[in-house]
Short mmCIF file of C-alpha atoms in Angstrom, two decimals:
data_model
loop_
_atom_site.label_atom_id
_atom_site.label_comp_id
_atom_site.label_asym_id
_atom_site.label_seq_id
_atom_site.Cartn_x
_atom_site.Cartn_y
_atom_site.Cartn_z
CA MET A 152 37.14 18.61 -19.63
CA SER A 153 36.00 18.48 -23.16
CA ALA A 154 33.10 17.67 -25.02
CA GLN A 155 33.95 13.95 -25.40
CA LYS A 156 34.94 13.72 -21.45
CA LYS A 157 31.75 15.65 -20.00
CA LEU A 158 30.14 13.16 -22.31
CA GLY A 159 31.71 9.84 -20.97
CA ARG A 160 31.60 11.30 -17.29
CA PHE A 161 27.98 11.73 -18.23
CA ILE A 162 27.26 7.97 -19.44
CA SER A 163 29.61 6.49 -16.46
CA GLU A 164 28.07 8.10 -14.11
CA TYR A 165 24.22 7.69 -15.55
CA ALA A 166 24.83 4.02 -16.95
CA VAL A 167 22.08 2.51 -15.02
CA VAL A 168 19.09 5.38 -15.51
CA ILE A 169 20.48 5.41 -19.31
CA ILE A 170 19.84 1.24 -19.52
CA PHE A 171 16.81 1.37 -18.10
CA THR A 172 15.86 4.81 -19.99
CA VAL A 173 16.23 2.67 -23.19
CA ILE A 174 15.09 -0.96 -22.53
CA THR A 175 11.31 -0.09 -20.85
CA VAL A 176 11.49 2.57 -23.93
CA ALA A 177 12.50 -0.15 -25.84
CA CYS A 178 9.41 -1.99 -24.76
CA ILE A 179 6.48 -0.06 -23.99
CA LYS A 180 5.57 -0.71 -27.91
CA PRO A 181 5.93 -4.41 -28.36
CA SER A 182 4.08 -4.96 -24.87
CA GLY A 183 1.52 -3.44 -26.19
CA LEU A 184 -0.12 -1.74 -22.97
CA SER A 185 -1.77 1.64 -23.48
CA LEU A 186 0.57 5.11 -21.81
CA THR A 187 -2.52 5.69 -19.41
CA TYR A 188 -2.08 1.62 -18.41
CA ILE A 189 1.23 2.47 -17.62
CA ILE A 190 1.05 5.26 -15.70
CA GLN A 191 -1.77 4.18 -13.80
CA GLU A 192 0.39 1.50 -12.52
CA ILE A 193 3.25 3.49 -11.89
CA ILE A 194 1.21 5.49 -9.92
CA THR A 195 0.39 2.70 -8.03
CA ARG A 196 3.61 1.18 -6.87
CA LEU A 197 4.68 4.61 -6.29
CA GLY A 198 2.18 4.61 -3.41
CA ARG A 199 3.46 1.33 -2.68
CA ASN A 200 7.21 1.01 -3.57
CA SER A 201 8.81 4.17 -2.17
CA PHE A 202 8.04 4.72 1.09
CA LEU A 203 10.18 1.07 1.33
CA VAL A 204 13.46 2.74 -1.37
CA LEU A 205 13.38 6.03 1.47
CA SER A 206 14.19 4.42 4.25
CA LEU A 207 17.65 2.87 2.77
CA LEU A 208 19.16 6.78 2.37
CA LEU A 209 19.89 7.48 6.18
CA PRO A 210 22.69 4.45 6.21
CA ILE A 211 23.72 5.41 3.55
CA PHE A 212 24.25 9.32 4.72
CA ALA A 213 25.96 7.57 7.57
CA GLY A 214 28.75 5.74 4.66
CA MET A 215 26.78 2.33 5.11
CA GLY A 216 25.82 1.64 2.29
CA LEU A 217 22.80 -0.28 1.56
CA ASN A 218 20.96 -1.41 3.72
CA PHE A 219 20.14 -5.35 2.96
CA GLY A 220 19.69 -5.34 6.91
CA MET A 221 16.09 -3.14 5.98
CA THR A 222 14.62 -6.77 5.99
CA LEU A 223 15.09 -6.90 9.55
CA GLY A 224 12.27 -3.98 9.35
CA ALA A 225 9.88 -6.05 6.83
CA MET A 226 9.55 -9.07 9.37
CA ALA A 227 9.09 -6.54 12.04
CA GLY A 228 6.31 -5.08 10.28
CA GLN A 229 4.70 -8.20 8.93
CA ILE A 230 4.67 -9.37 12.44
CA GLY A 231 2.91 -6.23 13.23
CA LEU A 232 0.77 -7.51 10.56
CA ILE A 233 0.15 -10.83 11.63
CA PHE A 234 -1.31 -9.35 15.20
CA ALA A 235 -3.33 -6.77 13.68
CA VAL A 236 -5.44 -9.47 11.36
CA ASP A 237 -5.91 -12.11 14.15
CA TRP A 238 -7.02 -9.44 16.79
CA GLY A 239 -9.29 -8.40 14.10
CA ILE A 240 -8.00 -4.42 14.03
CA ALA A 241 -9.41 -3.51 10.03
CA GLY A 242 -9.00 -0.53 8.49
CA TRP A 243 -6.59 2.46 8.92
CA GLN A 244 -7.22 1.66 12.03
CA GLY A 245 -5.12 -1.74 11.79
CA LEU A 246 -2.26 -0.41 9.89
CA VAL A 247 -1.51 1.64 12.60
CA PHE A 248 -1.88 -1.33 15.36
CA ALA A 249 0.88 -2.69 13.08
CA VAL A 250 2.44 -0.11 13.27
CA LEU A 251 2.51 0.30 17.32
CA VAL A 252 3.29 -3.64 17.00
CA GLY A 253 6.54 -4.03 15.22
CA LEU A 254 7.87 -0.93 16.25
CA PRO A 255 9.45 -2.02 19.23
CA VAL A 256 10.58 -4.99 17.49
CA SER A 257 12.32 -3.16 14.68
CA LEU A 258 13.96 -1.07 17.38
CA LEU A 259 15.61 -4.18 18.85
CA LEU A 260 16.02 -5.29 15.69
CA GLY A 261 17.71 -2.23 14.31
CA TRP A 262 19.97 -1.82 17.35
CA VAL A 263 20.35 -5.73 16.94
CA CYS A 264 21.98 -5.16 13.30
CA GLY A 265 23.72 -1.59 13.86
CA ALA A 266 25.39 -3.87 16.64
CA VAL A 267 27.03 -6.78 14.26
CA MET A 268 27.63 -3.39 11.30
CA ASN A 269 29.95 -1.57 14.16
CA LYS A 270 31.75 -4.37 14.43
CA ALA A 271 32.09 -5.16 10.44
CA LYS A 272 33.07 -1.16 9.96
CA GLY A 273 33.35 -1.24 5.76
CA ARG A 274 31.60 -4.43 5.04
CA GLU A 275 28.48 -3.09 5.94
CA MET A 276 26.47 -4.38 2.72
CA VAL A 277 27.97 -8.00 2.96
CA THR A 278 26.87 -8.08 6.73
CA GLY A 279 23.29 -6.60 6.36
CA TYR A 280 22.41 -9.66 3.55
CA ILE A 281 24.03 -12.13 5.92
CA LEU A 282 22.44 -10.83 8.99
CA ALA A 283 18.75 -10.94 7.25
CA PHE A 284 19.36 -14.27 6.45
CA PHE A 285 20.14 -14.83 10.09
CA ILE A 286 17.37 -13.17 11.30
CA ASN A 287 15.19 -14.65 8.28
CA GLY A 288 15.98 -18.11 10.75
CA ILE A 289 14.39 -16.27 13.86
CA TYR A 290 11.24 -14.97 12.03
CA GLN A 291 10.51 -18.24 10.91
CA PHE A 292 11.47 -19.93 14.23
CA VAL A 293 8.49 -17.85 15.57
CA VAL A 294 5.69 -17.57 13.32
CA LEU A 295 6.17 -21.31 12.32
CA TYR A 296 6.42 -22.55 16.09
CA MET A 297 6.13 -19.94 18.75
CA MET A 298 2.68 -18.14 18.08
CA GLY A 299 -0.10 -20.31 18.32
CA SER A 300 1.78 -22.43 20.54
CA VAL A 301 4.17 -19.49 22.92
CA ILE A 302 2.45 -16.55 21.77
CA PRO A 303 -1.45 -16.94 21.81
CA LEU A 304 -3.03 -16.42 18.30
CA ARG A 305 -6.92 -16.26 18.33
CA SER A 306 -7.75 -16.88 15.11
CA ALA A 307 -8.13 -20.30 13.72
CA ALA A 308 -8.22 -18.62 10.75
CA ILE A 309 -4.76 -17.24 10.45
CA THR A 310 -3.42 -20.86 11.99
CA LEU A 311 -2.17 -24.19 10.95
CA SER A 312 -4.64 -26.88 10.60
CA ARG A 313 -2.21 -28.26 13.77
CA GLY A 314 -3.18 -25.66 15.82
CA TYR A 315 0.50 -23.50 15.95
CA GLY A 316 2.08 -21.82 14.05
CA VAL A 317 0.85 -19.32 11.19
CA ARG A 318 -0.98 -20.31 8.04
CA ASN A 319 1.63 -19.91 4.39
CA THR A 320 -0.54 -17.04 3.27
CA LEU A 321 -2.32 -14.55 4.61
CA ASN A 322 -5.62 -12.94 4.05
CA LEU A 323 -5.78 -9.13 4.45
CA GLU A 324 -8.81 -8.04 3.80
CA SER A 325 -9.52 -6.56 6.39
CA VAL A 326 -6.21 -3.92 5.65
CA ARG A 327 -6.58 -4.34 2.40
CA GLN A 328 -5.47 -0.83 0.78
CA SER A 329 -7.18 1.12 3.50
CA LEU A 330 -4.38 3.71 3.25
CA ASP A 331 -4.51 4.39 -0.26
CA THR A 332 -8.44 4.19 -0.24
CA LEU A 333 -8.55 7.06 2.80
CA LEU A 334 -8.21 9.67 0.38
CA MET A 335 -8.42 8.25 -3.02
CA LEU A 336 -7.96 11.37 -6.15
CA LYS A 337 -9.43 11.52 -9.63
CA ILE A 338 -6.92 13.53 -11.46
CA GLY A 339 -7.76 13.12 -15.11
CA PRO A 340 -7.85 9.38 -16.24
CA PHE A 341 -5.78 8.61 -12.82
CA MET A 342 -6.78 6.78 -9.98
CA VAL A 343 -4.05 8.67 -7.54
CA PRO A 344 -3.32 7.28 -3.86
CA GLY A 345 -3.65 10.36 -1.77
CA ALA A 346 -2.97 9.10 1.87
CA ALA A 347 0.01 7.20 0.34
CA PHE A 348 1.33 9.76 -1.69
CA ILE A 349 0.88 12.04 1.51
CA VAL A 350 3.17 10.05 4.33
CA ILE A 351 5.43 9.53 1.78
CA ALA A 352 5.10 13.40 1.41
CA LEU A 353 6.07 14.06 4.97
CA LEU A 354 8.89 11.14 5.00
CA CYS A 355 10.90 13.03 2.74
CA VAL A 356 10.43 16.20 4.76
CA PHE A 357 11.63 14.15 7.86
CA ILE A 358 14.32 13.22 5.71
CA VAL A 359 15.06 16.72 4.56
CA TRP A 360 14.93 17.80 8.39
CA PHE A 361 16.74 15.97 9.60
CA LYS A 362 20.45 16.53 7.21
CA LYS A 363 20.34 19.63 8.85
CA THR A 364 19.78 18.48 12.87
CA LYS A 365 22.88 17.54 14.73
CA LEU A 366 22.34 14.32 14.31
CA GLY A 367 22.04 14.51 10.12
CA GLN A 368 24.99 16.41 10.20
CA ASP A 369 27.12 14.02 12.48
CA MET A 370 25.90 11.45 10.00
CA ARG A 371 27.13 13.27 7.06
CA ALA A 372 30.78 13.65 8.37
CA VAL A 373 31.26 9.59 9.67
CA GLY A 374 29.64 8.87 5.93
CA GLN A 375 32.20 10.78 4.81
CA ASP A 376 35.42 10.32 7.04
CA MET A 377 34.49 7.74 10.75
CA ALA A 378 38.30 8.72 11.82
CA VAL A 379 37.89 12.45 10.95
CA ALA A 380 34.19 12.77 12.68
CA ASP A 381 36.22 10.70 15.43
CA ALA A 382 38.43 13.45 16.00
CA ALA A 383 35.85 15.62 16.25
CA GLY A 384 33.81 14.59 19.31
CA ILE A 385 31.26 12.77 16.85
CA PRO A 386 30.75 9.62 18.32
CA VAL A 387 30.46 7.25 15.28
CA GLU A 388 29.34 4.06 16.60
CA ARG A 389 26.08 5.47 18.05
CA THR A 390 25.59 7.45 14.64
CA ARG A 391 25.50 4.37 12.91
CA ILE A 392 23.65 2.83 15.15
CA VAL A 393 21.18 5.79 14.95
CA ALA A 394 21.01 5.06 11.32
CA ILE A 395 19.99 2.43 10.84
CA LEU A 396 17.77 2.18 13.99
CA ILE A 397 15.65 5.09 11.64
CA SER A 398 15.92 2.80 8.29
CA THR A 399 14.51 -0.33 9.91
CA VAL A 400 11.93 1.23 11.55
CA LEU A 401 11.09 3.14 8.29
CA ALA A 402 11.03 -0.49 6.46
CA CYS A 403 9.27 -2.11 9.39
CA ILE A 404 6.77 0.79 7.60
CA GLY A 405 7.01 0.49 4.03
CA GLN A 406 6.50 -3.17 4.46
CA ILE A 407 3.14 -2.43 6.46
CA ILE A 408 2.71 -0.04 3.28
CA PHE A 409 3.69 -2.08 0.49
CA LEU A 410 1.56 -5.40 1.44
CA GLN A 411 -1.37 -3.12 2.49
CA ASN A 412 -1.56 -2.90 -1.27
CA MET A 413 -1.54 -6.10 -1.81
CA GLY A 414 -3.45 -7.40 0.07
CA ASN A 415 -2.30 -10.74 1.48
CA LEU A 416 0.58 -11.75 3.16
CA ALA A 417 2.97 -14.69 2.33
CA THR A 418 3.84 -15.13 5.87
CA TYR A 419 6.97 -17.30 5.12
CA ASN A 420 9.03 -15.36 2.20
CA ALA A 421 7.41 -11.35 1.91
CA HIS A 422 10.21 -9.88 2.91
CA ASP A 423 12.71 -11.79 0.85
CA GLN A 424 13.19 -9.73 -1.60
CA THR A 425 12.28 -6.28 0.40
CA GLY A 426 15.70 -5.39 0.47
CA PHE A 427 16.76 -6.41 -2.79
CA PHE A 428 13.83 -4.95 -4.71
CA ALA A 429 14.23 -1.94 -2.80
CA VAL A 430 18.40 -1.37 -4.29
CA ALA A 431 17.85 -2.22 -7.12
CA ALA A 432 15.14 0.86 -7.52
CA ILE A 433 18.10 3.09 -6.12
CA LEU A 434 20.24 1.83 -7.78
CA VAL A 435 18.16 2.39 -10.83
CA GLY A 436 17.48 6.06 -10.17
CA GLY A 437 21.43 7.04 -9.92
CA ALA A 438 22.26 6.16 -7.05
CA SER A 439 25.35 4.47 -5.74
CA VAL A 440 26.86 3.16 -2.71
CA THR A 441 28.00 6.13 -1.29
CA LYS A 442 26.04 9.01 -2.40
CA ALA A 443 22.28 8.94 -3.21
CA ASN A 444 19.29 11.52 -2.52
CA ILE A 445 15.29 11.54 -2.49
CA PRO A 446 15.39 11.87 -6.74
CA ASN A 447 16.91 8.71 -6.71
CA VAL A 448 13.93 7.27 -4.62
CA PHE A 449 11.09 8.72 -7.02
CA VAL A 450 13.30 8.02 -10.16
CA GLY A 451 13.71 4.54 -9.71
CA VAL A 452 10.90 3.62 -8.66
CA ILE A 453 9.46 4.77 -11.67
CA LEU A 454 12.08 2.99 -14.04
CA LEU A 455 12.23 -0.58 -11.99
CA HIS A 456 8.40 -0.69 -11.67
CA ALA A 457 7.73 0.85 -15.54
CA MET A 458 10.25 -2.18 -17.05
CA PHE A 459 8.58 -4.66 -14.49
CA ILE A 460 4.67 -3.46 -15.88
CA VAL A 461 5.73 -3.45 -19.68
CA SER A 462 8.91 -6.40 -19.90
CA PRO A 463 6.56 -9.86 -19.51
CA LEU A 464 4.18 -8.89 -21.71
CA ALA A 465 7.12 -7.64 -24.43
CA GLY A 466 8.97 -11.14 -24.08
CA GLN A 467 5.73 -12.78 -23.92
CA ARG A 468 4.84 -10.47 -28.03
CA LEU A 469 8.34 -10.78 -28.99
CA PHE A 470 9.36 -14.52 -27.73
CA GLY A 471 5.71 -15.70 -26.95
CA SER A 472 6.47 -16.72 -23.20
CA ALA A 473 5.38 -14.33 -20.79
CA MET A 474 8.00 -16.38 -18.62
CA ILE A 475 11.03 -14.37 -20.62
CA GLY A 476 10.31 -11.23 -18.58
CA GLU A 477 9.57 -12.84 -15.44
CA TYR A 478 12.98 -13.90 -15.97
CA PHE A 479 13.86 -10.39 -17.89
CA ARG A 480 12.49 -9.23 -14.94
CA GLN A 481 15.05 -10.70 -11.86
CA PHE A 482 17.95 -10.49 -14.03
CA ILE A 483 17.45 -7.11 -14.94
CA GLY A 484 17.23 -7.28 -10.77
CA TYR A 485 19.97 -8.69 -9.86
CA GLY A 486 21.86 -6.97 -12.56
CA VAL A 487 21.11 -3.56 -12.30
CA ILE A 488 22.66 -4.11 -8.84
CA ALA A 489 25.41 -6.31 -10.00
CA LEU A 490 26.77 -2.98 -12.37
CA SER A 491 26.66 -0.73 -9.56
CA LEU A 492 28.70 -2.12 -7.44
CA VAL A 493 30.88 -2.50 -10.26
CA LEU A 494 30.49 0.77 -11.85
CA TYR A 495 31.31 1.49 -7.87
CA ALA A 496 34.46 -0.11 -7.56
CA TRP A 497 35.82 0.97 -10.57
CA ARG A 498 35.00 4.85 -10.04
CA SER A 499 36.11 4.19 -6.39
CA ARG A 500 39.83 2.88 -8.25
CA LYS A 501 39.71 5.21 -11.20
CA ALA A 502 39.26 7.84 -8.24
CA ILE A 503 41.96 6.50 -6.75
CA ASP A 504 44.80 6.43 -9.13
CA ASN A 505 43.62 9.88 -10.16
CA ALA A 506 44.37 10.83 -6.77
CA ARG A 507 47.48 9.25 -6.36
CA ALA A 508 49.06 10.35 -10.27
CA GLY A 509 48.09 13.42 -9.17
CA LEU A 510 50.61 13.47 -5.64
CA ARG A 511 53.45 12.75 -7.82
CA GLN A 512 52.59 15.24 -10.05
CA GLY A 513 52.81 17.72 -7.51
CA ALA A 514 55.66 15.90 -6.32
CA ALA A 515 57.52 16.36 -9.24
CA GLY A 516 56.58 19.47 -9.70
CA SER A 517 57.72 20.61 -6.24
CA SER A 518 61.35 18.77 -6.28
CA GLY A 519 61.25 20.47 -9.62
CA ALA A 520 60.89 23.54 -8.45
CA SER A 521 62.92 23.14 -5.21
CA GLY A 522 65.71 22.25 -7.93
CA ALA A 523 65.55 25.92 -9.70
CA VAL A 524 65.65 27.70 -6.17
CA ASP A 525 68.74 25.80 -4.89
CA ALA A 526 70.33 26.64 -8.51
CA ASN A 527 69.17 30.11 -8.03
CA ASN A 528 70.78 29.85 -4.48
CA LYS A 529 73.94 28.77 -5.74
CA GLY A 530 74.21 31.23 -8.62
CA ALA A 531 73.80 34.25 -5.84
CA ALA A 532 76.17 33.02 -3.72
CA LYS A 533 78.60 33.72 -7.01
CA MET B 272 20.41 7.27 50.72
CA SER B 273 21.38 9.38 47.27
CA ALA B 274 18.79 11.82 45.73
CA VAL B 275 18.04 10.83 42.82
CA PRO B 276 18.03 14.29 40.33
CA ALA B 277 15.47 15.89 39.26
CA SER B 278 16.04 16.39 35.71
CA LYS B 279 16.90 11.52 35.88
CA THR B 280 13.54 11.86 37.33
CA ARG B 281 11.46 14.46 35.05
CA LYS B 282 13.83 12.56 32.21
CA MET B 283 12.08 8.76 33.27
CA VAL B 284 8.46 10.48 33.63
CA VAL B 285 8.25 12.19 30.30
CA ARG B 286 9.97 8.36 28.96
CA GLY B 287 6.65 6.52 31.62
CA LEU B 288 3.81 8.59 30.19
CA LEU B 289 5.25 7.96 26.24
CA LEU B 290 5.01 4.51 27.18
CA VAL B 291 1.52 4.84 29.01
CA VAL B 292 0.68 7.19 25.20
CA TYR B 293 1.58 4.08 23.52
CA VAL B 294 0.23 1.82 25.06
CA GLY B 295 -2.83 4.28 24.91
CA LEU B 296 -2.94 4.18 20.89
CA ALA B 297 -2.94 0.75 20.71
CA ALA B 298 -5.74 -0.04 22.87
CA PHE B 299 -8.01 2.78 20.85
CA MET B 300 -6.60 1.96 18.05
CA LEU B 301 -7.99 -1.73 19.16
CA LEU B 302 -11.52 -0.25 19.76
CA ILE B 303 -12.43 1.49 17.02
CA GLY B 304 -11.20 -1.16 14.87
CA ARG B 305 -11.85 -4.63 15.69
CA GLN B 306 -13.77 -6.05 13.22
CA HIS B 307 -16.86 -7.57 14.02
CA THR B 308 -19.65 -9.96 11.49
CA ILE B 309 -23.57 -9.36 12.55
CA LEU B 310 -25.32 -12.48 11.22
CA ILE B 311 -28.35 -10.64 10.37
CA ASP B 312 -31.81 -13.20 11.36
CA ASN B 313 -35.16 -12.46 9.66
CA LYS B 314 -36.69 -16.25 10.56
CA SER B 315 -39.18 -16.99 12.94
CA ALA B 316 -39.00 -18.12 16.26
CA GLU B 317 -39.60 -21.67 17.18
CA ASP B 318 -41.91 -21.15 19.78
CA GLY B 319 -44.23 -19.02 17.79
CA SER B 320 -43.12 -15.74 20.04
CA TYR B 321 -42.28 -13.64 16.89
CA GLU B 322 -42.75 -14.21 12.81
CA ALA B 323 -40.53 -13.49 10.47
CA ILE B 324 -41.23 -10.57 8.64
CA ASP B 325 -41.86 -10.91 4.15
CA GLY B 326 -39.60 -7.55 2.68
CA ILE B 327 -37.79 -5.21 5.11
CA LEU B 328 -34.40 -3.12 4.26
CA VAL B 329 -31.88 -3.42 6.72
CA SER B 330 -28.71 -1.10 6.57
CA VAL B 331 -25.37 -1.38 8.78
CA ASP B 332 -23.89 2.30 9.83
CA GLY B 333 -25.35 4.15 7.13
CA LYS B 334 -23.40 1.53 4.62
CA GLU B 335 -25.95 -0.28 1.32
CA GLY B 336 -29.22 -1.77 2.81
CA ALA B 337 -30.22 -5.40 1.88
CA GLU B 338 -33.17 -6.45 1.23
CA TYR B 339 -34.47 -9.73 3.39
CA TYR B 340 -37.93 -11.69 2.96
CA SER B 341 -39.29 -14.17 5.28
CA GLY B 342 -36.42 -16.69 6.31
CA ASP B 343 -33.46 -14.96 5.13
CA ARG B 344 -30.09 -14.73 7.06
CA ASP B 345 -27.46 -12.60 5.57
CA LYS B 346 -24.12 -10.85 7.18
CA ALA B 347 -23.00 -7.32 7.33
CA THR B 348 -19.31 -6.30 8.82
CA VAL B 349 -18.59 -3.79 11.02
CA GLN B 350 -15.90 -1.76 13.41
CA GLY B 351 -16.44 -0.70 16.88
CA GLN B 352 -18.14 -1.87 19.03
CA SER B 353 -21.50 1.23 19.03
CA HIS B 354 -23.62 0.72 15.99
CA LYS B 355 -27.02 1.63 14.70
CA ILE B 356 -28.98 -0.37 12.63
CA ARG B 357 -32.13 0.96 10.37
CA ILE B 358 -35.06 -1.30 9.60
CA GLU B 359 -37.14 -0.64 6.51
CA VAL B 360 -40.80 -2.42 6.54
CA PHE B 361 -41.74 -3.06 3.23
CA SER B 362 -45.70 -3.45 3.26
CA ASP B 363 -46.09 -0.38 5.64
CA GLY B 364 -43.37 1.18 5.09
CA THR B 365 -42.75 2.28 8.73
CA VAL B 366 -38.82 2.88 9.70
CA THR B 367 -37.17 1.46 12.46
CA GLU B 368 -33.51 2.79 14.41
CA LYS B 369 -31.92 1.14 17.15
CA THR B 370 -28.58 1.62 18.28
CA PHE B 371 -26.83 -2.09 19.79
CA LYS B 372 -23.63 -3.27 20.84
CA VAL B 373 -21.14 -6.16 19.66
CA PRO B 374 -18.94 -6.69 22.42
CA LEU B 375 -14.88 -6.03 22.29
CA TRP B 376 -14.09 -10.18 22.15
CA GLU B 377 -17.49 -11.22 20.10
CA ASP B 378 -16.22 -11.85 16.18
CA MET B 379 -19.47 -12.82 15.22
CA THR B 380 -23.64 -11.90 16.48
CA ILE B 381 -26.57 -12.83 15.36
CA LEU B 382 -29.18 -9.47 15.24
CA SER B 383 -32.82 -11.22 14.96
CA VAL B 384 -34.93 -8.55 13.26
CA PRO B 385 -38.40 -10.28 13.98
CA LYS B 386 -37.12 -9.34 17.55
CA LEU B 387 -35.68 -6.48 17.32
CA LEU B 388 -39.12 -5.57 16.23
CA ALA B 389 -41.36 -7.07 18.87
CA GLY B 390 -39.21 -5.32 20.81
CA ILE B 391 -37.80 -8.56 22.32
CA GLU B 392 -34.63 -7.84 24.45
CA PRO B 393 -31.64 -8.77 23.50
CA PHE B 394 -32.51 -9.11 20.37
CA ASN B 395 -29.04 -9.52 19.68
CA GLU B 396 -26.47 -12.71 20.82
CA LYS B 397 -23.02 -14.48 20.89
CA PHE B 398 -23.07 -16.93 17.25
CA VAL B 399 -22.50 -20.07 18.13
CA PRO B 400 -21.77 -22.23 15.49
CA LEU B 401 -23.26 -26.10 16.00
CA THR B 402 -20.44 -28.30 15.87
CA VAL B 403 -21.33 -31.91 14.95
CA VAL B 404 -20.96 -34.72 17.50
CA LEU B 405 -20.33 -37.80 14.99
CA PRO B 406 -21.17 -40.97 16.36
CA ALA B 407 -18.20 -43.32 16.82
CA GLU B 408 -18.75 -46.03 14.25
CA ASP B 409 -19.19 -43.53 11.63
CA GLN B 410 -16.35 -41.27 12.67
CA GLN B 411 -14.59 -45.22 12.17
CA GLN B 412 -16.04 -45.29 8.97
CA TYR B 413 -14.80 -41.97 8.14
CA THR B 414 -11.38 -42.05 9.13
CA SER B 415 -9.79 -45.80 8.15
CA LEU B 416 -10.71 -47.97 5.50
CA PRO B 417 -13.14 -50.87 5.68
CA ALA B 418 -11.44 -54.10 6.80
CA GLU B 419 -11.47 -56.86 4.48
CA GLU B 420 -14.43 -59.03 4.77
CA PRO B 421 -13.67 -62.79 4.53
CA ALA B 422 -15.07 -64.70 2.16
CA ALA B 423 -18.47 -66.73 3.63
CA GLU B 424 -17.89 -70.00 4.54
CA GLY B 425 -19.44 -72.54 2.62
CA VAL B 426 -19.78 -69.73 -1.26
CA LEU B 427 -15.93 -71.45 -2.20
CA GLU B 428 -16.58 -74.73 -2.23
CA GLU B 429 -19.80 -74.57 -4.26
CA LEU B 430 -18.36 -72.08 -6.85
CA LEU B 431 -15.33 -74.52 -7.66
CA PRO B 432 -17.15 -76.48 -9.16
CA VAL B 433 -19.11 -73.95 -11.59
CA LEU B 434 -15.43 -72.87 -12.14
CA SER B 435 -13.58 -76.34 -13.01
CA GLN B 436 -16.37 -77.24 -15.56
#
């Protein structure tokens, strides 16, 4: 392969990463932020977001694309946190309690999501996206009407003044940064939330281990070809449901980690953008709809959030308005998803075309060879 | 009646145990993580049975202490049910340490330091905020605008000649 072709292939494969790196590096200077500040912010955001983004990996292994249905897990996590706050459970104990409450809910929602996706094979991403809207309606109904009326709430501080329903914004002061501060390490000028990183590292170890298990291998087989996996005796639908179940449960825990770092919960829309930003992060990290790994997650979170940190200030300095940076953030988030999907479609089509061309050449070559054999045979007969 | 296979029974037992552990863990988190607000009160009794202390340093569960003078009241936030309070009196330097319990579902408890130092039990009790019920006419005053009063009789007749001049 020529050097030019190699370069072209590299650029097409890592287009999103390259674009992001260039934009982010270009924005650092105009933003006026010190490198120490940017790195500290990235460390904080790595601890906050990595778990959520890691939850996307297993469905990609199982060939189900980017799991926009992870929003369902995020909702389950929020329900857990609502109960932890309502029952006045503070600190890391509150987080564990929220996970324990959210877990059954996320399992149920994950099963529903997996079952629906099995009915929409090949259209999992858009199905997950729309399913999240549907479940969001049920979530709103439960939190706005059933909590405080059918489901008892103890705390008047989180109940709407009408007597039922949860307030629009919950103060998570009781559990705020309780995981981050559990083991805060000072490395040079940086504060590193050690406990959060330990939890993330454990998840990475789990993912590496899981890929080597029978179920993990089945998942990869299903991801490569469902028909072949089915012929090999792998329960395809069950394996796909398990992938979504694990992803939803991880998203539940990830949302709890995310919100404990933020310190407040926008009850009715905190989960809206969860899937969107997680997907954007993993795509920015160089993953695609069919291929992703752990480094993609960390590269993506670092790049996406580095841009989120510098772009508002760069926008303010360059154009006189911080809103430009905010628009830019939204534009880039959606843009990167669109670009990745377009590149994926383009690459898939190109691969199909190349395969067809290869087949045609092979057929032409083999027909030419058979002609020569026939001529030789005829010659020999003479 | 067909007997349930041993493996199935074992599976059910294991699942049951897991469920018990799961619920037990949640209950344990509730027990050790439940947050309570303690109102630390340094006021004299209305009947004079105990007197407020002028100048004490109070800390709960080894946290940073706060100074209290006569008539002061402040709050401390704690987790769990069993707590230790440490009181240092400025005037004579005596230090008193006492352990007390807060019931699980009690959000706010009031702890009287003078009572504790005087050895009066119980020195902590559930805090019930005062609820002020407004009299009916006062409620009327705040919930609706006063009706427009009719003009006093005879005033208009008196004013008309003046206005017409």
